[in-house]
Coordinates of N, CA and C in Angstrom, one line a residue:
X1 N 2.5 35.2 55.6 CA 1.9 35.5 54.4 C 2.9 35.4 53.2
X2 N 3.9 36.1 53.1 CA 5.2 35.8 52.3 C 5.6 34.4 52.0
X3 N 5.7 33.7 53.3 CA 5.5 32.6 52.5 C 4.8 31.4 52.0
X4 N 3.2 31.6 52.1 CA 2.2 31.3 51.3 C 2.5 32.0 49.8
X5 N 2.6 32.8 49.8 CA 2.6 33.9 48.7 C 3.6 33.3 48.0
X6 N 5.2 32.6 48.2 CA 6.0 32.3 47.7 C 5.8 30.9 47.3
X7 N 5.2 29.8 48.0 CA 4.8 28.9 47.8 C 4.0 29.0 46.7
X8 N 2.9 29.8 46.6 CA 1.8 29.5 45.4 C 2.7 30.2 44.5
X9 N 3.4 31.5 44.4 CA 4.1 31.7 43.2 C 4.4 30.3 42.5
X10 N 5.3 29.5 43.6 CA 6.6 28.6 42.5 C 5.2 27.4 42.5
X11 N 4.3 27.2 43.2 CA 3.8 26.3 42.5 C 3.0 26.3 40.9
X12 N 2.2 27.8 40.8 CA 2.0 28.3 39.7 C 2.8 28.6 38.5
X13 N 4.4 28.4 39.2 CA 5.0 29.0 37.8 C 5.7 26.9 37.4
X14 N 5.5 26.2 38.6 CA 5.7 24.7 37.4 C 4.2 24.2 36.8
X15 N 3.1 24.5 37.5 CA 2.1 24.3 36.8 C 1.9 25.0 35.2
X16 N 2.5 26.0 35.7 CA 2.4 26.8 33.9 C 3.8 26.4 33.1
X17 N 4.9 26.5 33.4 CA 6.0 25.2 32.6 C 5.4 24.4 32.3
X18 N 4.8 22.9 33.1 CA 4.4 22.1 32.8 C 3.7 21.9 32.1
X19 N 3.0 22.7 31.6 CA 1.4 22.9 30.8 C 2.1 23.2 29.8
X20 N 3.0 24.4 29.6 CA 4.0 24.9 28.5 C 4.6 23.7 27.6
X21 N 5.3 22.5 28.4 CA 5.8 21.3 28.4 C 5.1 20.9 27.1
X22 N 3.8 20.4 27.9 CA 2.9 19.3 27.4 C 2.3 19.9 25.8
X23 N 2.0 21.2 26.0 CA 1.2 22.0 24.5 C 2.8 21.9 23.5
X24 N 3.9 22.6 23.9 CA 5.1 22.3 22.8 C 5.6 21.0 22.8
X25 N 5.4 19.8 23.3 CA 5.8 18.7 23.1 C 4.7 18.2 21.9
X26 N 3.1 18.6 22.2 CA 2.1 17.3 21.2 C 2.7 18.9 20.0
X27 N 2.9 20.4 20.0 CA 3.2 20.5 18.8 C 4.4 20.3 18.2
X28 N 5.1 19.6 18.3 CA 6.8 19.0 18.2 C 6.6 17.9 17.9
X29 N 5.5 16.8 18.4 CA 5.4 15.7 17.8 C 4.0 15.9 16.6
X30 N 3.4 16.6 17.0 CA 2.3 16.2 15.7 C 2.7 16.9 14.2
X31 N 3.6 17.7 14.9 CA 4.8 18.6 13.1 C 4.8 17.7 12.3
X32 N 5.8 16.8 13.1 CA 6.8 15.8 12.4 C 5.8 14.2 11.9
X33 N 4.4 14.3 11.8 CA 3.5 13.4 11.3 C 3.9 13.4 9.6
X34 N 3.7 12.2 9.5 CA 3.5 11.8 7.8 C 2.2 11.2 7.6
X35 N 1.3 12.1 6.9 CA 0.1 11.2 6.4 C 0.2 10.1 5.4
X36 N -0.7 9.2 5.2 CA -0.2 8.3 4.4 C -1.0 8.6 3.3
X37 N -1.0 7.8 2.2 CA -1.2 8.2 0.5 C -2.5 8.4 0.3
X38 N -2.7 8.9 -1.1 CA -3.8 9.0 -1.9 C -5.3 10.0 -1.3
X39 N -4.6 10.8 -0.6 CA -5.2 11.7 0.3 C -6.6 11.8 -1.2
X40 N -7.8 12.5 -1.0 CA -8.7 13.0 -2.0 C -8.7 14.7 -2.2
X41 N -8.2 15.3 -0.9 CA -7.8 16.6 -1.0 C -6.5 16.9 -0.3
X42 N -5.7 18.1 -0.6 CA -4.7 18.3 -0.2 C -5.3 19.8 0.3
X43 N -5.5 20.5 1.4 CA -5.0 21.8 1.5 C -4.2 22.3 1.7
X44 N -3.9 23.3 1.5 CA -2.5 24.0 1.5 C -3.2 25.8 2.3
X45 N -2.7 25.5 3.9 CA -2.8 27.2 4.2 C -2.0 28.3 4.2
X46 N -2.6 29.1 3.3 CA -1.9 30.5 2.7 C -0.9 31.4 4.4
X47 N 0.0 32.0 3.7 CA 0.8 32.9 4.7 C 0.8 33.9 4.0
X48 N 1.6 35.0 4.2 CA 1.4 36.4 3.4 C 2.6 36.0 2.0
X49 N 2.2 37.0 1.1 CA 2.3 37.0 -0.3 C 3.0 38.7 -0.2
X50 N 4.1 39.1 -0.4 CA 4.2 40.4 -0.8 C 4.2 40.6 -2.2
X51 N 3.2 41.7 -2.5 CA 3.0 42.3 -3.8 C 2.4 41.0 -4.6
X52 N 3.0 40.1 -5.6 CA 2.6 38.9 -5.8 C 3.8 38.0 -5.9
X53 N 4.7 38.0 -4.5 CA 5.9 36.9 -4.7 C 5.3 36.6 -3.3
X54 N 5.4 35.1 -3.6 CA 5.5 34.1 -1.8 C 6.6 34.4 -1.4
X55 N 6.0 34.2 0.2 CA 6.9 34.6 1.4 C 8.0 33.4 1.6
X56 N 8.6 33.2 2.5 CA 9.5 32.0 2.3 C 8.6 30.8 2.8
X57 N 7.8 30.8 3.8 CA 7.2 30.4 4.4 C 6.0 29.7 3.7
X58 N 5.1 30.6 3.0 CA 4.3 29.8 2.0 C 4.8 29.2 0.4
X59 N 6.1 29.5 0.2 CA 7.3 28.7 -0.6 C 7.3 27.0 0.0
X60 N 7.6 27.2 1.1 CA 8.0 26.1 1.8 C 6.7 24.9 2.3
X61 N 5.5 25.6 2.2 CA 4.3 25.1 2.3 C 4.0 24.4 0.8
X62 N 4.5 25.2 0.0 CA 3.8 25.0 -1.4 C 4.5 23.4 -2.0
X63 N 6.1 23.7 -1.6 CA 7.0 22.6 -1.9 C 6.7 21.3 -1.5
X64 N 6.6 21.5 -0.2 CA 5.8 20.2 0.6 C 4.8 19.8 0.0
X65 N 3.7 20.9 -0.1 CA 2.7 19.9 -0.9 C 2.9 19.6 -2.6
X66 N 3.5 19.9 -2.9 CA 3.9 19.4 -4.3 C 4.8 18.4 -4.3
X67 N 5.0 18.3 -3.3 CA 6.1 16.6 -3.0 C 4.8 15.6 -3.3
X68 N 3.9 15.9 -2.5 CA 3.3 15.1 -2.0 C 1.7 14.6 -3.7
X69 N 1.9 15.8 -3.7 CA 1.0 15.6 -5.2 C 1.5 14.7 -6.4
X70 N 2.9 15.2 -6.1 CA 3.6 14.7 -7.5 C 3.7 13.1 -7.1
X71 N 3.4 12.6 -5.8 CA 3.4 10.9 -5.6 C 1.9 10.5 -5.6
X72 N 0.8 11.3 -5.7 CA -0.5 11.1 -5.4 C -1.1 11.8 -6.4
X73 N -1.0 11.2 -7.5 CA -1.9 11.7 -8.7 C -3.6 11.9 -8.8
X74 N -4.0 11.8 -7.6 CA -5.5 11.7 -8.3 C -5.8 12.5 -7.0
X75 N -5.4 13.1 -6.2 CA -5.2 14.2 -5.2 C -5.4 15.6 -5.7
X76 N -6.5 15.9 -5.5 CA -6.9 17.3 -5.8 C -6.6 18.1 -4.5
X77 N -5.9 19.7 -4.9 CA -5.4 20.5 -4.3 C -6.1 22.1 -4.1
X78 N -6.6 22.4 -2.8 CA -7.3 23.1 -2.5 C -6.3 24.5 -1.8
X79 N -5.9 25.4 -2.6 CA -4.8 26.6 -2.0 C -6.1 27.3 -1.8
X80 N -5.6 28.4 0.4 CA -6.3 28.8 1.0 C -6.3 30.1 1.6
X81 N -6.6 31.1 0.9 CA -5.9 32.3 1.6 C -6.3 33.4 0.5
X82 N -7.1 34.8 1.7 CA -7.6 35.9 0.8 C -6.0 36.6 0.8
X83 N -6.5 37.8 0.5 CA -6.0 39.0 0.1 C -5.9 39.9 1.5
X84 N -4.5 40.3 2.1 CA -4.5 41.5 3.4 C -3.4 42.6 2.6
X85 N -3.1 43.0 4.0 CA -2.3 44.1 3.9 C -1.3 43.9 2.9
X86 N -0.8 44.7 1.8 CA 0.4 44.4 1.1 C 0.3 43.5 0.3
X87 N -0.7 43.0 0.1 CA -0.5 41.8 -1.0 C -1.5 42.2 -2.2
X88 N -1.1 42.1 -3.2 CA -1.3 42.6 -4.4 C -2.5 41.7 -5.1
X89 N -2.6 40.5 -4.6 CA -3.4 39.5 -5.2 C -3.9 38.9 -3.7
X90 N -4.3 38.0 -3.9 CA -5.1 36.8 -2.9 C -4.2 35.6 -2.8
X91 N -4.0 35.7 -1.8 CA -3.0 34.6 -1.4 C -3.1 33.1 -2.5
X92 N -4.2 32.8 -1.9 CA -4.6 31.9 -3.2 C -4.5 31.5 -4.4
X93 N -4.7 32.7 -4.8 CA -3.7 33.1 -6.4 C -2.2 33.1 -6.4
X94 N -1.8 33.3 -5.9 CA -0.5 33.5 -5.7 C 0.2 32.1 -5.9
X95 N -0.3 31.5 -4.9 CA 0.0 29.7 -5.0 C -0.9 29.0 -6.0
X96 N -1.6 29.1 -6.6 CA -2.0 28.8 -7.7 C -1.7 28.7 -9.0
X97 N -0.6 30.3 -9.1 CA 0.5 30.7 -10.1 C 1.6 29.5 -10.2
X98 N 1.8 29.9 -8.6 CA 3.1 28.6 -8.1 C 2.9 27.4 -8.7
X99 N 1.4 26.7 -8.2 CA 1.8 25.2 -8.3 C 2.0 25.3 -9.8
X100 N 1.1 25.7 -10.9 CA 1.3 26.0 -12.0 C 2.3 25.9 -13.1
X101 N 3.0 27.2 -12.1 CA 4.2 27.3 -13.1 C 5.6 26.0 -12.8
X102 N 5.0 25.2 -11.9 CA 5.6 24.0 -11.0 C 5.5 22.8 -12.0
X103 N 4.3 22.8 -12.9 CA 3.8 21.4 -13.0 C 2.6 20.7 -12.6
X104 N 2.1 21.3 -11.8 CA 0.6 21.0 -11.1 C -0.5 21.4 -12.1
X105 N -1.0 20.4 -12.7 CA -2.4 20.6 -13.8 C -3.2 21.7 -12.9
X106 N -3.8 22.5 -13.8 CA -5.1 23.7 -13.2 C -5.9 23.1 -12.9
X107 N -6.3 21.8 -13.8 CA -7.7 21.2 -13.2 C -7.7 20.4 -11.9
X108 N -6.6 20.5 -11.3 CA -6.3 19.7 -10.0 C -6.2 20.6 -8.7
X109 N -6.3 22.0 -9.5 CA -6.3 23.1 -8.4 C -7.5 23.8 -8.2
X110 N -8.1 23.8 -6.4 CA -9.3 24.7 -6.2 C -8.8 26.1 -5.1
X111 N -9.7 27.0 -5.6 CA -9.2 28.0 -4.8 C -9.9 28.6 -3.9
X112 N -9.2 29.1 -2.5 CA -10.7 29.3 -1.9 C -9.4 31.2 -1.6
X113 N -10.6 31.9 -1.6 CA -9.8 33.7 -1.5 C -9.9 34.2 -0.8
X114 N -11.2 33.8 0.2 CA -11.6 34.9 1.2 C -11.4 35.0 2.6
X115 N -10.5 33.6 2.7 CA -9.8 33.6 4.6 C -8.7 34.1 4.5
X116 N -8.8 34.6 6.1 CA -8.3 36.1 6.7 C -7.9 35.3 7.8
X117 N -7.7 33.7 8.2 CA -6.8 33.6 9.5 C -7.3 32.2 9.4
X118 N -6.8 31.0 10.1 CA -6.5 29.3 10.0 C -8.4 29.0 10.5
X119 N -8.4 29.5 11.2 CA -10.3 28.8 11.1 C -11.1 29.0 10.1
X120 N -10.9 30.2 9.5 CA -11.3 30.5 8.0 C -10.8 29.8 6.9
X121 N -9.5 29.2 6.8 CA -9.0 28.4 5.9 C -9.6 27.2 5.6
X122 N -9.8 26.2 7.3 CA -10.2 25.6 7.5 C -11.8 25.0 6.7
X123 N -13.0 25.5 7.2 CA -13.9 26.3 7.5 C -14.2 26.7 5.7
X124 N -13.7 27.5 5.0 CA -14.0 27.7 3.4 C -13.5 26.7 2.7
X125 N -12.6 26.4 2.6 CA -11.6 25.1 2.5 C -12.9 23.9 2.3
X126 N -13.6 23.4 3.8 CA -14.1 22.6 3.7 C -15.3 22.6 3.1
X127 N -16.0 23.9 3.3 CA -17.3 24.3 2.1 C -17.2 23.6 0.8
X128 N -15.8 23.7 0.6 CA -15.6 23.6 -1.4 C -15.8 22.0 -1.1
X129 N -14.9 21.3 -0.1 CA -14.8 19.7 -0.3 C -16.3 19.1 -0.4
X130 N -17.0 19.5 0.9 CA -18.4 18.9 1.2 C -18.2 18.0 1.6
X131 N -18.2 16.9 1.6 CA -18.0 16.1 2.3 C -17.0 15.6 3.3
X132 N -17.1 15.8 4.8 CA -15.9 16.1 5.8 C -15.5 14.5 6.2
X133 N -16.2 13.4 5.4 CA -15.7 12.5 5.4 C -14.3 11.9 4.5
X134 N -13.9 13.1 3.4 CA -13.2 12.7 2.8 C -11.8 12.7 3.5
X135 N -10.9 11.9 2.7 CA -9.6 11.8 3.7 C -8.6 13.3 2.9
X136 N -8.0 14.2 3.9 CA -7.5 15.0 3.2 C -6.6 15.4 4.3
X137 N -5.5 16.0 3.5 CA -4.3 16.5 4.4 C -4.2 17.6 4.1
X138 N -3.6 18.4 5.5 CA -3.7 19.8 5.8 C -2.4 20.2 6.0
X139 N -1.5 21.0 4.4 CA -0.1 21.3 4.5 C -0.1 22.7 5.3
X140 N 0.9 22.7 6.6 CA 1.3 23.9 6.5 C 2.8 24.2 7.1
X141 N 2.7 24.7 8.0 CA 4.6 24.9 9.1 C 4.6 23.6 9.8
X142 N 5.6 22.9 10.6 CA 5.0 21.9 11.3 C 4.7 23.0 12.3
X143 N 4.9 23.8 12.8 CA 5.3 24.5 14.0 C 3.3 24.0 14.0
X144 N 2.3 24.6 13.4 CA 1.3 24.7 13.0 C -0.1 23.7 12.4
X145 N 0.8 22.7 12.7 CA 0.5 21.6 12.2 C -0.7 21.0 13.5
X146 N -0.4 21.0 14.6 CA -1.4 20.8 15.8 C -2.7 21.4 15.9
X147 N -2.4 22.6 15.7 CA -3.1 24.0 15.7 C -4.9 23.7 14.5
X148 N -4.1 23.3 13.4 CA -4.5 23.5 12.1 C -5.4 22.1 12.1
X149 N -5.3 20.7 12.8 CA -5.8 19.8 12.5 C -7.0 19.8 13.9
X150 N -6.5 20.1 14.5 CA -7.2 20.4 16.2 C -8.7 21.4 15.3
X151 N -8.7 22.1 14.5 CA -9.6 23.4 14.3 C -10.6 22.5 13.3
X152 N -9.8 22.0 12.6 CA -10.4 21.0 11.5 C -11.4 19.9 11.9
X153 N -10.3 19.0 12.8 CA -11.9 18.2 14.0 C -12.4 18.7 14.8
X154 N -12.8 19.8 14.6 CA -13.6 20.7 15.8 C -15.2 21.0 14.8
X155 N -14.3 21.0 13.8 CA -15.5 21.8 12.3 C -15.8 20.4 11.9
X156 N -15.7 19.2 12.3 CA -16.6 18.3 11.8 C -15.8 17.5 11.1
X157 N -14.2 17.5 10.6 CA -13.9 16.9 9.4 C -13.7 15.7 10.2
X158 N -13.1 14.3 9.5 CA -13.4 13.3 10.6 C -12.1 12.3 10.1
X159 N -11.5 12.6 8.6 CA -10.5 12.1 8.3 C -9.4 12.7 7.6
X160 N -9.0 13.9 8.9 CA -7.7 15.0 8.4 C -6.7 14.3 8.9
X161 N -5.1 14.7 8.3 CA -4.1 14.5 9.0 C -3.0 15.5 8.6
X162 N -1.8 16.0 9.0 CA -1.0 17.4 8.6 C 0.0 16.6 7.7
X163 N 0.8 17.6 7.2 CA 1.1 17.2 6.6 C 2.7 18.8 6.9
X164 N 3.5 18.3 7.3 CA 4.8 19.6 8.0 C 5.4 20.0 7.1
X165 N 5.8 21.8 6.7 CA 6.7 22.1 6.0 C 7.8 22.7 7.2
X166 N 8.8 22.4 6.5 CA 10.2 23.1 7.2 C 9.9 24.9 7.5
X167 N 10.0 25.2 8.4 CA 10.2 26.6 8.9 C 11.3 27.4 8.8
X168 N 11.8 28.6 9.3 CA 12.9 29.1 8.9 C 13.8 28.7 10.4
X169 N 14.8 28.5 10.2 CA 15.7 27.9 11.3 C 15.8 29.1 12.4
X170 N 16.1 30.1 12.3 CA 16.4 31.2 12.6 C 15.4 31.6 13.7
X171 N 14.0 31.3 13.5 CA 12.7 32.3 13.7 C 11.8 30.9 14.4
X172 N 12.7 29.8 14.6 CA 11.6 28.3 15.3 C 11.4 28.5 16.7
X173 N 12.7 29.4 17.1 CA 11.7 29.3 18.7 C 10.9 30.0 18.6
X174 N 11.1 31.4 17.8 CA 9.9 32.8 18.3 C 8.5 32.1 17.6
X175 N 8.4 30.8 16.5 CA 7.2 30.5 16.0 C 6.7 29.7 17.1
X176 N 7.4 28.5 17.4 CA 6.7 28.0 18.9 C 6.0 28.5 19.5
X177 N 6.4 29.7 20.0 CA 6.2 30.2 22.0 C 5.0 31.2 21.3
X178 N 5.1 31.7 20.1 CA 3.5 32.3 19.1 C 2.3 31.3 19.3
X179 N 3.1 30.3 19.1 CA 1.9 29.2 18.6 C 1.4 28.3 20.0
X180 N 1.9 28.6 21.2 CA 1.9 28.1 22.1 C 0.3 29.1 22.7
X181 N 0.9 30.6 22.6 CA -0.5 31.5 22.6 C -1.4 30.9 21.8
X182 N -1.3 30.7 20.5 CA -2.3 30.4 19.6 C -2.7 29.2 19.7
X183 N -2.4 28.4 20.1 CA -3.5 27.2 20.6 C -3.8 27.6 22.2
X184 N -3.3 27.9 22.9 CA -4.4 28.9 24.2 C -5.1 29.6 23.9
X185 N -5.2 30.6 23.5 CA -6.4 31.2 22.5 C -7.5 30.5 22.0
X186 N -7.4 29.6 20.8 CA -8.4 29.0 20.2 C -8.8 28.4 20.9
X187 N -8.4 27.4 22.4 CA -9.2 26.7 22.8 C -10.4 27.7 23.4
X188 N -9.9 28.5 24.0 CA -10.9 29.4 24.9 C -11.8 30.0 24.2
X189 N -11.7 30.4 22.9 CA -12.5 30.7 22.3 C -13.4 29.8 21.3
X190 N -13.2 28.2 21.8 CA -13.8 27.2 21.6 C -13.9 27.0 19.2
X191 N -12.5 27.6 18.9 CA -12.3 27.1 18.0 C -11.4 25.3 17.8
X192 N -10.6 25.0 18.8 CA -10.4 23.3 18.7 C -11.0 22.8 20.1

């Protein structure tokens, strides 16, 4: 019995590596994707906001997509994210101030306030576009970039692609092996 019992341990524990493998490798490769030009929407998903200053993290989201605006002028920009704990405003606002005070015309900014987590972003985000045929890129971590596009063609969109911001160096493995749960999760709960 011990060593059946040993056997199925170590076979279980390379089937769950391997699986481990396979989910942080397509998120390591789908990060590092560059969509190509003239997207028709850009969204940008919100992170937390303390009081009304971005986190480093939705800094780094915002930058990225303003790289990418400032080369795609006719690119309308959809910032995505309510109001939680500690935040003084609605995420949304917050990056709206940003792109703003950046250089980003207002009339090129839409705001969506009331998501509370990435299927919601997704999901209200896409309400505003209407049409899930438009081609649009979805800025956020790369770490999150798999996660975020996987949720997107699940809700029907049919010409998304990511679009990676840099993470904090420090905090990439503990965001991975998070995000490794968080696409095990969504599948089972039949969000991608």
């Amino acid at each position: 019995i011990n060593k059946y019992l040993a056997i199925t341990f170590f076979a279980l524990l390379i089937l769950g590596g391997t699986f481990f493998a396979l989910v942080e490798g397509t998120i390591l490769y789908k990060g590092n994707s560059n969509p190509s030009k003239s997207a028709d929407y850009v969204i940008v998903l919100g992170a937390q906001v303390k009081g009304t200053a971005l986190s480093k993290a939705l800094k780094s989201r915002l930058d990225t997509a303003v790289t990418y605006l400032n080369d795609n002028a006719d690119s309308k920009v959809v910032v995505s994210g309510g109001q939680g704990r500690g935040e003084d405003i609605p995420e949304a606002l917050a990056m709206k101030n940003y792109l703003i005070s950046i250089g980003i015309k207002d009339s090129r900014i839409i705001m969506e306030d009331k998501s509370t987590n990435t299927e919601e972003n997704i999901r209200f985000s896409q309400s505003i576009i209407a049409d899930k045929d438009q081609y649009t890129v979805i800025v956020t971590n790369k770490f999150h970039i798999f996660r975020a596009t996987m949720i997107a063609r699940k809700q029907g969109m049919t010409n998304v692609k990511g679009l990676g911001a840099p993470s904090d160096d420090i905090l990439v493995i503990h965001y991975h092996v998070r995000e490794f749960f968080a696409v095990v999760k969504d599948k089972l709960i039949g969000n991608i």
